[in-house]
PDB file of C-alpha atoms and ligand atoms in Angstrom:
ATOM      1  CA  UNK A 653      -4.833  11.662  10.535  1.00  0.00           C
ATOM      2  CA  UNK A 654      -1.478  11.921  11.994  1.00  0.00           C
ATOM      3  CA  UNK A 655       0.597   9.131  11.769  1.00  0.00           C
ATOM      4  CA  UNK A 656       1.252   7.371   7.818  1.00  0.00           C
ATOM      5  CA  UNK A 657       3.096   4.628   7.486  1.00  0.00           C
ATOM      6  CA  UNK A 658       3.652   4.419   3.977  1.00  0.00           C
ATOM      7  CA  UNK A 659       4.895   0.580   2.299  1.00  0.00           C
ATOM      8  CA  UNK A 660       6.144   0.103  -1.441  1.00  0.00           C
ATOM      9  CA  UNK A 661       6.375  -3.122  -2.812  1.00  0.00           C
ATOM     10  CA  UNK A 662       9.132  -4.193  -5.422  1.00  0.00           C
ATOM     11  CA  UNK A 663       6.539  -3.553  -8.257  1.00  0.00           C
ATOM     12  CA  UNK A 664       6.266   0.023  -7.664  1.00  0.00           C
ATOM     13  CA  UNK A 665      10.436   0.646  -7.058  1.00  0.00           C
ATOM     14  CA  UNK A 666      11.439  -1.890 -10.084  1.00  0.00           C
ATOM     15  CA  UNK A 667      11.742  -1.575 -13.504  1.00  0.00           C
ATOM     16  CA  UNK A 668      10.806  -4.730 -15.828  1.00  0.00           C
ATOM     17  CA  UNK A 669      14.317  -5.884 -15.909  1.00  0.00           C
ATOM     18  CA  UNK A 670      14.319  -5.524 -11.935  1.00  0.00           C
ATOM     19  CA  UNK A 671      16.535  -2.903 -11.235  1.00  0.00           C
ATOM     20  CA  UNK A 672      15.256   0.588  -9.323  1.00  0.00           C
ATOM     21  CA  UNK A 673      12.852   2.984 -10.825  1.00  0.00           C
ATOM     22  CA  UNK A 674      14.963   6.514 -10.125  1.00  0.00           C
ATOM     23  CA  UNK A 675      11.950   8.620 -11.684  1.00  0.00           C
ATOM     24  CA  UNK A 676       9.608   6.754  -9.644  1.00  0.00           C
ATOM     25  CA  UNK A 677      11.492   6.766  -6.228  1.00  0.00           C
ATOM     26  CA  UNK A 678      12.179  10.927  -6.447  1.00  0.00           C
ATOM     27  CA  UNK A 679       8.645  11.152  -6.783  1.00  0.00           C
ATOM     28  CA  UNK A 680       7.279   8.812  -4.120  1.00  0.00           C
ATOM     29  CA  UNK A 681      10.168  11.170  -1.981  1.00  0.00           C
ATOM     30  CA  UNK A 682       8.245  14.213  -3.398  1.00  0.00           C
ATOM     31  CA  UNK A 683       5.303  13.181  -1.609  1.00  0.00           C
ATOM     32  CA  UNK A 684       6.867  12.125   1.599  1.00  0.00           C
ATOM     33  CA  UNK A 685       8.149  15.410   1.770  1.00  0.00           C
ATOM     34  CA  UNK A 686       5.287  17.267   1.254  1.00  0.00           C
ATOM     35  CA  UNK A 687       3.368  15.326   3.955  1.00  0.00           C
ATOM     36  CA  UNK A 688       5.802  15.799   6.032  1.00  0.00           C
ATOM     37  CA  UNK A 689       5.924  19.766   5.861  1.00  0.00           C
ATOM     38  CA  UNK A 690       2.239  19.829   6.239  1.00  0.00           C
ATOM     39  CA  UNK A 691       2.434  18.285   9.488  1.00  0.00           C
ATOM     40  CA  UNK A 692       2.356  14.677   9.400  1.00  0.00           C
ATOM     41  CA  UNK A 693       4.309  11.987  10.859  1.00  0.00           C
ATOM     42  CA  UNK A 694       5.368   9.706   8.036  1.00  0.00           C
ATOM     43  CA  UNK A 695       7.337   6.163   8.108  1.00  0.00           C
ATOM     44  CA  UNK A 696       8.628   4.318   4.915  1.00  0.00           C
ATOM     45  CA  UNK A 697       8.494   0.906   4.428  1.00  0.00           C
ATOM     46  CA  UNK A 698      10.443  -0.091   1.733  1.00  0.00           C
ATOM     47  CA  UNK A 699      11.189  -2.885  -0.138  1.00  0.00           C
ATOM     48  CA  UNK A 700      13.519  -3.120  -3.132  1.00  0.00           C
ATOM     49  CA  UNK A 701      16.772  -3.779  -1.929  1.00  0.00           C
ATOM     50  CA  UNK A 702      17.310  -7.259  -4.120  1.00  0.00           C
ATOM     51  CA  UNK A 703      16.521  -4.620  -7.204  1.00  0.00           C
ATOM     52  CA  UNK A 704      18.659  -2.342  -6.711  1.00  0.00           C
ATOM     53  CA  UNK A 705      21.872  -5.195  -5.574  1.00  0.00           C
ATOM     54  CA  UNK A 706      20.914  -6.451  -8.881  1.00  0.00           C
ATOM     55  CA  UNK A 707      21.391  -2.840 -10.133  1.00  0.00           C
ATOM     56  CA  UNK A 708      24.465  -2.832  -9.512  1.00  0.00           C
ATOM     57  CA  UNK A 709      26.123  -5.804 -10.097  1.00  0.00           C
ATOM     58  CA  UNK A 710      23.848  -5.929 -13.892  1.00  0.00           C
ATOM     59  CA  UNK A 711      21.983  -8.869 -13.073  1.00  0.00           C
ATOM     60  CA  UNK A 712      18.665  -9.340 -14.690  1.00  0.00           C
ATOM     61  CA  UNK A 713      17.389 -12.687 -13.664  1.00  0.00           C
ATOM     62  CA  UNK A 714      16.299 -13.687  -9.997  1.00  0.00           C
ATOM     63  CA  UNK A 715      19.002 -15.008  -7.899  1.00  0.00           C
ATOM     64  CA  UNK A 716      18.915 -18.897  -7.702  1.00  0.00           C
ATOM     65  CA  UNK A 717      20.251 -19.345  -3.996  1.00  0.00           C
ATOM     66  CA  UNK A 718      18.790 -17.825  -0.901  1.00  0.00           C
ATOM     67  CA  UNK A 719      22.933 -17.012   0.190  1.00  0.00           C
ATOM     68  CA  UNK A 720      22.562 -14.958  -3.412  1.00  0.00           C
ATOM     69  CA  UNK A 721      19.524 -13.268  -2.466  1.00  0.00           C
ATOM     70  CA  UNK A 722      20.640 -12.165   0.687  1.00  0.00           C
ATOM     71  CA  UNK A 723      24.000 -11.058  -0.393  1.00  0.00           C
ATOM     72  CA  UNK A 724      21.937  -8.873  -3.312  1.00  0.00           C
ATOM     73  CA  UNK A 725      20.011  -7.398  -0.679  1.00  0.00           C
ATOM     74  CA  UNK A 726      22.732  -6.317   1.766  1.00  0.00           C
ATOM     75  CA  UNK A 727      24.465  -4.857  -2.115  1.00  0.00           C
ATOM     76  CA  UNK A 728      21.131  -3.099  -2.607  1.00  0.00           C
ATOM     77  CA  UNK A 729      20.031  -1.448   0.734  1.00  0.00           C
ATOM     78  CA  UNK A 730      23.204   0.365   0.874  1.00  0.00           C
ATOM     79  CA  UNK A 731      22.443   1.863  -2.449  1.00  0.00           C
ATOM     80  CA  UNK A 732      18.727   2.161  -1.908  1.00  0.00           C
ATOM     81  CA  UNK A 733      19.253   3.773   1.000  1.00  0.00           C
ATOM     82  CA  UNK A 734      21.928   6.379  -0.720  1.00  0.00           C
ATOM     83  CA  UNK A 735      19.598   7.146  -3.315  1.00  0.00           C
ATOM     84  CA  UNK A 736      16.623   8.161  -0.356  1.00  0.00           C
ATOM     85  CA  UNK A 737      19.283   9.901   1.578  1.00  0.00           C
ATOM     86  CA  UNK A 738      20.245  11.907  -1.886  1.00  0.00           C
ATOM     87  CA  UNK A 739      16.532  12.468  -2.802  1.00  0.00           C
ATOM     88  CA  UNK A 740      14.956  13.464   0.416  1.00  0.00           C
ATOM     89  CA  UNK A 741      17.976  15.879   1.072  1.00  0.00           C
ATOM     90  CA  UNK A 742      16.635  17.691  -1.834  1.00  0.00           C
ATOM     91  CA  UNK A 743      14.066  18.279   0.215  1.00  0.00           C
ATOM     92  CA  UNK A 744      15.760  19.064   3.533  1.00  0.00           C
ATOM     93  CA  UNK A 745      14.657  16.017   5.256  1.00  0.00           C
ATOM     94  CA  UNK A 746      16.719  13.539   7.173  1.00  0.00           C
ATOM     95  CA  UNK A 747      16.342  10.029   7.510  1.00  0.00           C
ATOM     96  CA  UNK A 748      17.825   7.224   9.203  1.00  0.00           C
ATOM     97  CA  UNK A 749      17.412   3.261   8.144  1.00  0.00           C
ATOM     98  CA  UNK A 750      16.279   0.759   9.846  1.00  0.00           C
ATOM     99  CA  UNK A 751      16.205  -3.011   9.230  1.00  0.00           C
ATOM    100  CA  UNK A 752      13.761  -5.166  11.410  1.00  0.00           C
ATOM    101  CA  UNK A 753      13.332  -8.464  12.083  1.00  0.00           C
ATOM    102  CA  UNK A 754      10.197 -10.744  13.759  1.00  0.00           C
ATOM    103  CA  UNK A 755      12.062 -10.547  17.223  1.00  0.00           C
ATOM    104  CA  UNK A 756      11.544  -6.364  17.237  1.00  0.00           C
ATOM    105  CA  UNK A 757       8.103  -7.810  17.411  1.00  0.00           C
ATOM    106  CA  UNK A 758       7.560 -10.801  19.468  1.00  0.00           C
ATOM    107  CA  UNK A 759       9.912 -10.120  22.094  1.00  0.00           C
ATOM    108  CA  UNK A 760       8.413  -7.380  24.433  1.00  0.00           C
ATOM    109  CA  UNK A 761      12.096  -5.812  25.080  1.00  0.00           C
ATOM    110  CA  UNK A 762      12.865  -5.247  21.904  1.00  0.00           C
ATOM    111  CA  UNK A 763       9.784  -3.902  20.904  1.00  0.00           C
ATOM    112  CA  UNK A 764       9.477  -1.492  23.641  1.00  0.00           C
ATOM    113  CA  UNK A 765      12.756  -0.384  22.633  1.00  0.00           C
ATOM    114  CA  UNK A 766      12.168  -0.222  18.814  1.00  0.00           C
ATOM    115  CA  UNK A 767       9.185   1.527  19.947  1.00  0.00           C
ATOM    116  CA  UNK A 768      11.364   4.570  21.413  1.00  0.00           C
ATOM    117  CA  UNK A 769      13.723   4.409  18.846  1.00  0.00           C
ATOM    118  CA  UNK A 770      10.678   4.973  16.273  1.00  0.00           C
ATOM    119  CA  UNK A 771       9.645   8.069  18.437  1.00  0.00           C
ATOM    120  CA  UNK A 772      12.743   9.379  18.735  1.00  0.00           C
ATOM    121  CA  UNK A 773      12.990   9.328  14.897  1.00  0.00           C
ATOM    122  CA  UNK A 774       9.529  11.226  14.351  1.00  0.00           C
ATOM    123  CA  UNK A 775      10.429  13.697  17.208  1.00  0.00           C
ATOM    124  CA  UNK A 776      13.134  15.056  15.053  1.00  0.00           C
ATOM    125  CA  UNK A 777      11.277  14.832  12.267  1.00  0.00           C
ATOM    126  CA  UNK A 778      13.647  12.004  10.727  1.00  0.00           C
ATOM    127  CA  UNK A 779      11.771   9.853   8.566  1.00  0.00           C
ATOM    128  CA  UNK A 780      12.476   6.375   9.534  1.00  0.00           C
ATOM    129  CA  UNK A 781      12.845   3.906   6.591  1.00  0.00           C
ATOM    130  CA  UNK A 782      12.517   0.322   7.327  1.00  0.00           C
ATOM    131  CA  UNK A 783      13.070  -2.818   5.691  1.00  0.00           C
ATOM    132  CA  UNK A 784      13.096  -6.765   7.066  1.00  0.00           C
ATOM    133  CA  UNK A 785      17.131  -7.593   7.754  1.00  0.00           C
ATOM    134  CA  UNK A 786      17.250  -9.644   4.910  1.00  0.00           C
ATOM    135  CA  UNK A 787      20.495 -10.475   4.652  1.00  0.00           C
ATOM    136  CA  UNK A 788      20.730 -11.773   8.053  1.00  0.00           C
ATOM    137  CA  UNK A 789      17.386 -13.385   8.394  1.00  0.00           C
ATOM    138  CA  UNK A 790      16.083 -16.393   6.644  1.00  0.00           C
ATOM    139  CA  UNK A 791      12.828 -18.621   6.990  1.00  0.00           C
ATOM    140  CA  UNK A 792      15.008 -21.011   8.371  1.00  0.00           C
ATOM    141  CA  UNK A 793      16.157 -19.316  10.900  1.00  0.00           C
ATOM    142  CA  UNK A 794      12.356 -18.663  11.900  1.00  0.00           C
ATOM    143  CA  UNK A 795      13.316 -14.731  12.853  1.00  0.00           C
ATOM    144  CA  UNK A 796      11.682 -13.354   9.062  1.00  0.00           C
ATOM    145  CA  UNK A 797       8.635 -11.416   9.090  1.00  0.00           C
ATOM    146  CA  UNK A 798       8.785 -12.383   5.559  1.00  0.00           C
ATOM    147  CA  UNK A 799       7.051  -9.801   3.779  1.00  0.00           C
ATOM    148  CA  UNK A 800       7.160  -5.918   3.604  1.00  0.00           C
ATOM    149  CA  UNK A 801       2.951  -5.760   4.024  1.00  0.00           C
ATOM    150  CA  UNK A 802       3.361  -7.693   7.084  1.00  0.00           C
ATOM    151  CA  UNK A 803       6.463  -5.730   8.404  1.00  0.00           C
ATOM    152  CA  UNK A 804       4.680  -2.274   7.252  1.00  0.00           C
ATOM    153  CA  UNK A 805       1.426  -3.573   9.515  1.00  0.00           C
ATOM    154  CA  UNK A 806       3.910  -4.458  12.714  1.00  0.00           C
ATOM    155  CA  UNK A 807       5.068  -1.119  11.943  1.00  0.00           C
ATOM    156  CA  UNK A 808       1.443   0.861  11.823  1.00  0.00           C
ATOM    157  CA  UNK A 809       1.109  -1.042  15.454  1.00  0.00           C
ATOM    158  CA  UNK A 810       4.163  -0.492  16.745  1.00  0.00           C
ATOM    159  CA  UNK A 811       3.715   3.564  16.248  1.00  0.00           C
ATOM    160  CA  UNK A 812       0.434   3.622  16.453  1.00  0.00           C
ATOM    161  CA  UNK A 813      -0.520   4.703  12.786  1.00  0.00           C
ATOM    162  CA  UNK A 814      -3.608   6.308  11.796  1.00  0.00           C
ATOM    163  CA  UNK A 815      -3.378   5.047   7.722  1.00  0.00           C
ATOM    164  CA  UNK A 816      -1.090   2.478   6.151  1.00  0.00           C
ATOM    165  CA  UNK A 817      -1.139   2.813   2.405  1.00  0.00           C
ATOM    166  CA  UNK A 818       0.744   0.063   0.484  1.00  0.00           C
ATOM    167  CA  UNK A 819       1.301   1.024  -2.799  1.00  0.00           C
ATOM    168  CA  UNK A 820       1.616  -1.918  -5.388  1.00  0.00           C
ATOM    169  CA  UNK A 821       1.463  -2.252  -9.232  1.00  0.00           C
ATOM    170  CA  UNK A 822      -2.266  -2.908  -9.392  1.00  0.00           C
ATOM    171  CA  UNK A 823      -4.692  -0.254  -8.332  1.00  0.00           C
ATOM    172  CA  UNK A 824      -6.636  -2.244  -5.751  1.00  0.00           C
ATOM    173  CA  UNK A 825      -8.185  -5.614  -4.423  1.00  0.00           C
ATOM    174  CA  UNK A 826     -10.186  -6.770  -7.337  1.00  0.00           C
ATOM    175  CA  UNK A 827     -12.777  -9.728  -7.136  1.00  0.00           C
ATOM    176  CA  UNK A 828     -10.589 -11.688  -8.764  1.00  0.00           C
ATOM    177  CA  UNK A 829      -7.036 -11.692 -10.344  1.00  0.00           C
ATOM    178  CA  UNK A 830      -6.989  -8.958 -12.976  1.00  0.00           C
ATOM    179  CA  UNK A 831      -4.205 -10.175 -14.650  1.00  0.00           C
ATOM    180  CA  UNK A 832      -5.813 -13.479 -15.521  1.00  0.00           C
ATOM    181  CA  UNK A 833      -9.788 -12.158 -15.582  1.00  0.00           C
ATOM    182  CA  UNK A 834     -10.183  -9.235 -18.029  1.00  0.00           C
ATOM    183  CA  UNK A 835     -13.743  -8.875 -16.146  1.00  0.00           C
ATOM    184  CA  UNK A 836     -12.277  -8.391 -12.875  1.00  0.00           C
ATOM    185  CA  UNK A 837     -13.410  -5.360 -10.486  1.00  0.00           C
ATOM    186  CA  UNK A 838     -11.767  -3.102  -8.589  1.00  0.00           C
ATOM    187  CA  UNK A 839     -13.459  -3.373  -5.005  1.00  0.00           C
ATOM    188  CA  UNK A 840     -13.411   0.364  -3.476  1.00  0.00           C
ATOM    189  CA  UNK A 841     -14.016  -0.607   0.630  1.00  0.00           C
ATOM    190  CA  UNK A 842     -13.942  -3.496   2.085  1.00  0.00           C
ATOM    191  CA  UNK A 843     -15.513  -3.714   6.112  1.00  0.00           C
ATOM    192  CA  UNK A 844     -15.374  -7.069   6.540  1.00  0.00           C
ATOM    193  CA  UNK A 845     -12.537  -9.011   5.993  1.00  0.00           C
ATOM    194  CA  UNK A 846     -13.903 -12.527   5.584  1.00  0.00           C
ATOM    195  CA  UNK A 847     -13.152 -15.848   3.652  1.00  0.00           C
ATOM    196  CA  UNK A 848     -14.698 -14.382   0.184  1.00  0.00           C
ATOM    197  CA  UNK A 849     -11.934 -11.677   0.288  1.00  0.00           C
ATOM    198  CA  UNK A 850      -9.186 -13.832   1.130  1.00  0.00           C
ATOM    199  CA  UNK A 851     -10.125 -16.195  -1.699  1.00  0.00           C
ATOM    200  CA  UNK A 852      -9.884 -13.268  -4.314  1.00  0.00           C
ATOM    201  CA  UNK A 853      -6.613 -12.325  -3.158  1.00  0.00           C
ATOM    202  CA  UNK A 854      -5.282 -16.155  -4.216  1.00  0.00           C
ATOM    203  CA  UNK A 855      -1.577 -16.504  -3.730  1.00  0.00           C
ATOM    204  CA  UNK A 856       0.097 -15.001  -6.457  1.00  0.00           C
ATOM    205  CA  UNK A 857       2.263 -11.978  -7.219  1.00  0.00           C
ATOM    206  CA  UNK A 858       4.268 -10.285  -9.926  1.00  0.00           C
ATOM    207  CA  UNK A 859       7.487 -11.241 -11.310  1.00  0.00           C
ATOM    208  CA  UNK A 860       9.811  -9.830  -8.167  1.00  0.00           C
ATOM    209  CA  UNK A 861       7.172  -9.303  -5.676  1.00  0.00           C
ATOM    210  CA  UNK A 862       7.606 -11.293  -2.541  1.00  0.00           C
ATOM    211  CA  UNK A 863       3.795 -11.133  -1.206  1.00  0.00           C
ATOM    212  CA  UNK A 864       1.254 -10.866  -3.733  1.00  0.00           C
ATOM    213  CA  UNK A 865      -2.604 -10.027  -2.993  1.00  0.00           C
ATOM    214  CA  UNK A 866      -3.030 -12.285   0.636  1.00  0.00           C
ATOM    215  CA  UNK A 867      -0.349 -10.613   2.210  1.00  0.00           C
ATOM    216  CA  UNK A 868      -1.755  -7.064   2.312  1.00  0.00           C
ATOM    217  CA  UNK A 869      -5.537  -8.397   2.847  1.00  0.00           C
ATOM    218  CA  UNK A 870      -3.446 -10.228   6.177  1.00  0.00           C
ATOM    219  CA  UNK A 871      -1.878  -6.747   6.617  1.00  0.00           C
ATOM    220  CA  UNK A 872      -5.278  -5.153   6.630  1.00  0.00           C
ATOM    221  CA  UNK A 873      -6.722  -8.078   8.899  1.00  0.00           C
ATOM    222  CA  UNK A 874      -4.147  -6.786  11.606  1.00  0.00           C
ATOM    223  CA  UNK A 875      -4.182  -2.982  11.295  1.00  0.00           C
ATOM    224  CA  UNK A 876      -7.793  -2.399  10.826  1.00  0.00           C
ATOM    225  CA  UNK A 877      -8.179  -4.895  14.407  1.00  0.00           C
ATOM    226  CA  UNK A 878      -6.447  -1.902  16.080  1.00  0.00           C
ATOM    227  CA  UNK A 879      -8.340   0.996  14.504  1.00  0.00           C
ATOM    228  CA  UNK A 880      -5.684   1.883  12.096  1.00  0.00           C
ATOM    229  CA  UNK A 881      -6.901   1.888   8.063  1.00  0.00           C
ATOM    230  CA  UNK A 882      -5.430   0.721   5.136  1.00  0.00           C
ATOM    231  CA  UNK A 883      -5.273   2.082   1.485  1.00  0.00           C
ATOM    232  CA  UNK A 884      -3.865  -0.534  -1.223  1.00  0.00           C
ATOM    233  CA  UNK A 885      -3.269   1.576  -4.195  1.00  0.00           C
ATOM    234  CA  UNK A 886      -1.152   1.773  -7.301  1.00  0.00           C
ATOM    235  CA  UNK A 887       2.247   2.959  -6.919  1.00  0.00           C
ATOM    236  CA  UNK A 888       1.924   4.149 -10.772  1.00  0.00           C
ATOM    237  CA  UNK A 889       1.633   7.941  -9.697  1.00  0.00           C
ATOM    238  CA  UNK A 890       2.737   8.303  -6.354  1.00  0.00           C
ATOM    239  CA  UNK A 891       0.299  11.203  -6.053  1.00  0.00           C
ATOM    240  CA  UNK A 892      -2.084   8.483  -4.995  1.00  0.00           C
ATOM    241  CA  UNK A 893      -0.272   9.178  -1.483  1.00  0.00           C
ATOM    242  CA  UNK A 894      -1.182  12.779  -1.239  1.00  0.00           C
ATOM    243  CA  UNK A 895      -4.662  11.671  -2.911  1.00  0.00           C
ATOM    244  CA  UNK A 896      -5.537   8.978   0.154  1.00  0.00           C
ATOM    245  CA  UNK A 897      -4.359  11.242   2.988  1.00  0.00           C
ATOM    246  CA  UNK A 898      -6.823  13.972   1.637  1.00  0.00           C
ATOM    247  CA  UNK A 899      -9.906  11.050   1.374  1.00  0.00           C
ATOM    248  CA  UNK A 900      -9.999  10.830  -1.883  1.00  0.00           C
ATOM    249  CA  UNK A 901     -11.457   7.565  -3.205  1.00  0.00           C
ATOM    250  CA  UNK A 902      -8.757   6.049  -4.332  1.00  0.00           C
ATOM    251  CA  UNK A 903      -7.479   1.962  -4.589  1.00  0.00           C
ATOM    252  CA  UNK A 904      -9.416  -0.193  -1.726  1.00  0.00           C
ATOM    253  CA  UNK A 905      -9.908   1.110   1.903  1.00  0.00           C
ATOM    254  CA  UNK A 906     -10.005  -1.393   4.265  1.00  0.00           C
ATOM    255  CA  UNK A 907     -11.728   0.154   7.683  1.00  0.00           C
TER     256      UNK A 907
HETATM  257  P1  LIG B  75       4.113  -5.667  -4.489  1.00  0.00           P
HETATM  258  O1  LIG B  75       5.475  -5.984  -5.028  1.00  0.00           O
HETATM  259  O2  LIG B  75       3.690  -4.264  -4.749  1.00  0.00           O
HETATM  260  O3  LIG B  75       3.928  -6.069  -3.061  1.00  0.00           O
HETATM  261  P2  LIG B  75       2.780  -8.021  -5.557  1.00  0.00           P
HETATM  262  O4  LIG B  75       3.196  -8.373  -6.928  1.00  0.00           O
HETATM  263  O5  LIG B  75       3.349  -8.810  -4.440  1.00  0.00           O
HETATM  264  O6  LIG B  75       3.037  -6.474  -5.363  1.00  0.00           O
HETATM  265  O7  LIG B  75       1.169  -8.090  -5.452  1.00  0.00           O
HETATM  266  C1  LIG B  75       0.310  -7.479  -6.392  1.00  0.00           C
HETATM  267  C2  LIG B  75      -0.175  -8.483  -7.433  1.00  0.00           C
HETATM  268  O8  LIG B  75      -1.114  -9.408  -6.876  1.00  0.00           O
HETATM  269  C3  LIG B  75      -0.956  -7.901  -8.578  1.00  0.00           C
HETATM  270  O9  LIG B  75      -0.135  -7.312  -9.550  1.00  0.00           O
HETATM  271  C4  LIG B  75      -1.705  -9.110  -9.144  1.00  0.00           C
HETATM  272  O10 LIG B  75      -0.912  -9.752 -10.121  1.00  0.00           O
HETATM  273  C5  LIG B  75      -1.811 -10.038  -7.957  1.00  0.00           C
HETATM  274  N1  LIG B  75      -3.191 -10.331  -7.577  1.00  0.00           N
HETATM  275  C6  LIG B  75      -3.693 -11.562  -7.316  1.00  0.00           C
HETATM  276  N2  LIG B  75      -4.992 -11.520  -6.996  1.00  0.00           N
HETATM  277  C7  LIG B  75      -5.372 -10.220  -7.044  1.00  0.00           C
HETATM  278  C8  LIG B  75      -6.623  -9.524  -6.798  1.00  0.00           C
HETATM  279  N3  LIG B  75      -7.736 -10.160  -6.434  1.00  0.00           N
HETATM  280  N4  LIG B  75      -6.637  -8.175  -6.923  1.00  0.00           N
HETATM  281  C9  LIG B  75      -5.509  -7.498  -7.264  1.00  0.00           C
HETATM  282  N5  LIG B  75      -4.313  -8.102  -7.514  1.00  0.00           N
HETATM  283  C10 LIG B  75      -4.229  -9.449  -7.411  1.00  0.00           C
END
């Protein structure tokens, strides 16, 4: 392995009242670090930009209006993006930000060019931290990705990852929802991505989660069509990270 694109979901950055998990950020930083020193190329994909606008202006209920939403997120990714900058200077790294939309990947141009730009970052050992535009895209405007697993598996392609581990709130795919079956299992590799696996995924998600389950088995569907694998694991202890990249058995591996 070479290349790790690594996505956290809302779940893993928040706190219950929505606003950023500090502790929890410096350590998922901790381990992007240390990859990085031992030779790997590593890409963020972050969500958790609504979180943190609401963060800052002490609001603890969803916003009600997409204009709100957007206008939290532009609030928050200037303040998520201090606190990485702050954190991973710590640890002498540099990064630079940035925010994608579905044209960096439908329109050949600007793909070839966000391609460069992504290899420019990892030559200098920047690590590139990337997030949809969302406070210039909307679904209406048809230009939205609309989910960090899907923009964190556009991302594995685009740079040609090895291993994209999304780290959520739950430790896995389970056979079923785990919040609503106590007997649920955690399913440890998964080879074929069929309709069984999409139906235990179901549509749901957490409180401030924009994806839920399907998303990152669709994630999974694209990068593991291109030879790149995927880890969904919990966020909990970002160890996990360092865990996966040395094979241990950890969350579900999708190959
Ligand atoms: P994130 O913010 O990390 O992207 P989400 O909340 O969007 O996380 O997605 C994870 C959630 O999906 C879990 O906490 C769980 O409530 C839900 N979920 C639904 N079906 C399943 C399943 N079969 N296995 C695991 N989680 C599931």
């Amino acid at each position: 392995i070479q290349r790790i694109v690594v996505k956290v979901g809302t779940s893993t950055l928040t706190t219950e009242n929505g606003h950023l998990n500090i502790e929890k950020i410096k350590k998922i930083v901790l381990e992007l670090s240390n990859l990085q020193d031992k030779g790997y190329d590593v890409i963020l994909v972050s969500s958790g930009a609504v979180g943190a606008g609401m963060g800052l202006l002490n609001i603890s209920e969803k916003p009600k209006t997409l204009a709100e939403k957007q206008m939290l997120s532009a609030v928050g990714q200037v303040s998520l993006m201090q606190i990485y900058q702050t954190l991973f200077k710590e640890h002498n790294k540099i990064i630079g930000q940035l925010l994608l939309t579905k044209e960096e990947f439908s329109n050949r141009k600007r793909y070839l060019n966000m391609r460069n730009v992504c290899n420019a970052f990892l030559k200098r050992k920047i690590i590139p931290i990337i997030n949809e535009n969302d406070a210039i895209v909307s679904n209406a405007l048809k230009i939205k990705v609309g989910d960090n697993d899907t923009m964190s598996a556009l991302v594995s392609g685009l740079i040609d990852a090895d291993l994209l581990i999304i780290l959520s709130d739950i430790d896995g795919l389970y056979n079923k929802n785990p919040r609503k079956y106590e007997d649920a299992n955690l399913i440890h590799m998964v080879g074929d991505i069929n309709e069984d696996i999409k139906r235990m995924a179901g549509a749901e998600g957490s409180k401030f989660g924009t994806g839920g389950m399907i998303t990152k088995i669709i994630a999974a569907e694209m990068v593991t069509k291109i030879g790149t694998s995927l880890v969904i694991a919990s966020g909990d202890d970002p160890k996990n990270i360092t865990r996966i990249v040395e094979k241990e058995n950890i969350g579900t591996l999708f190959v």
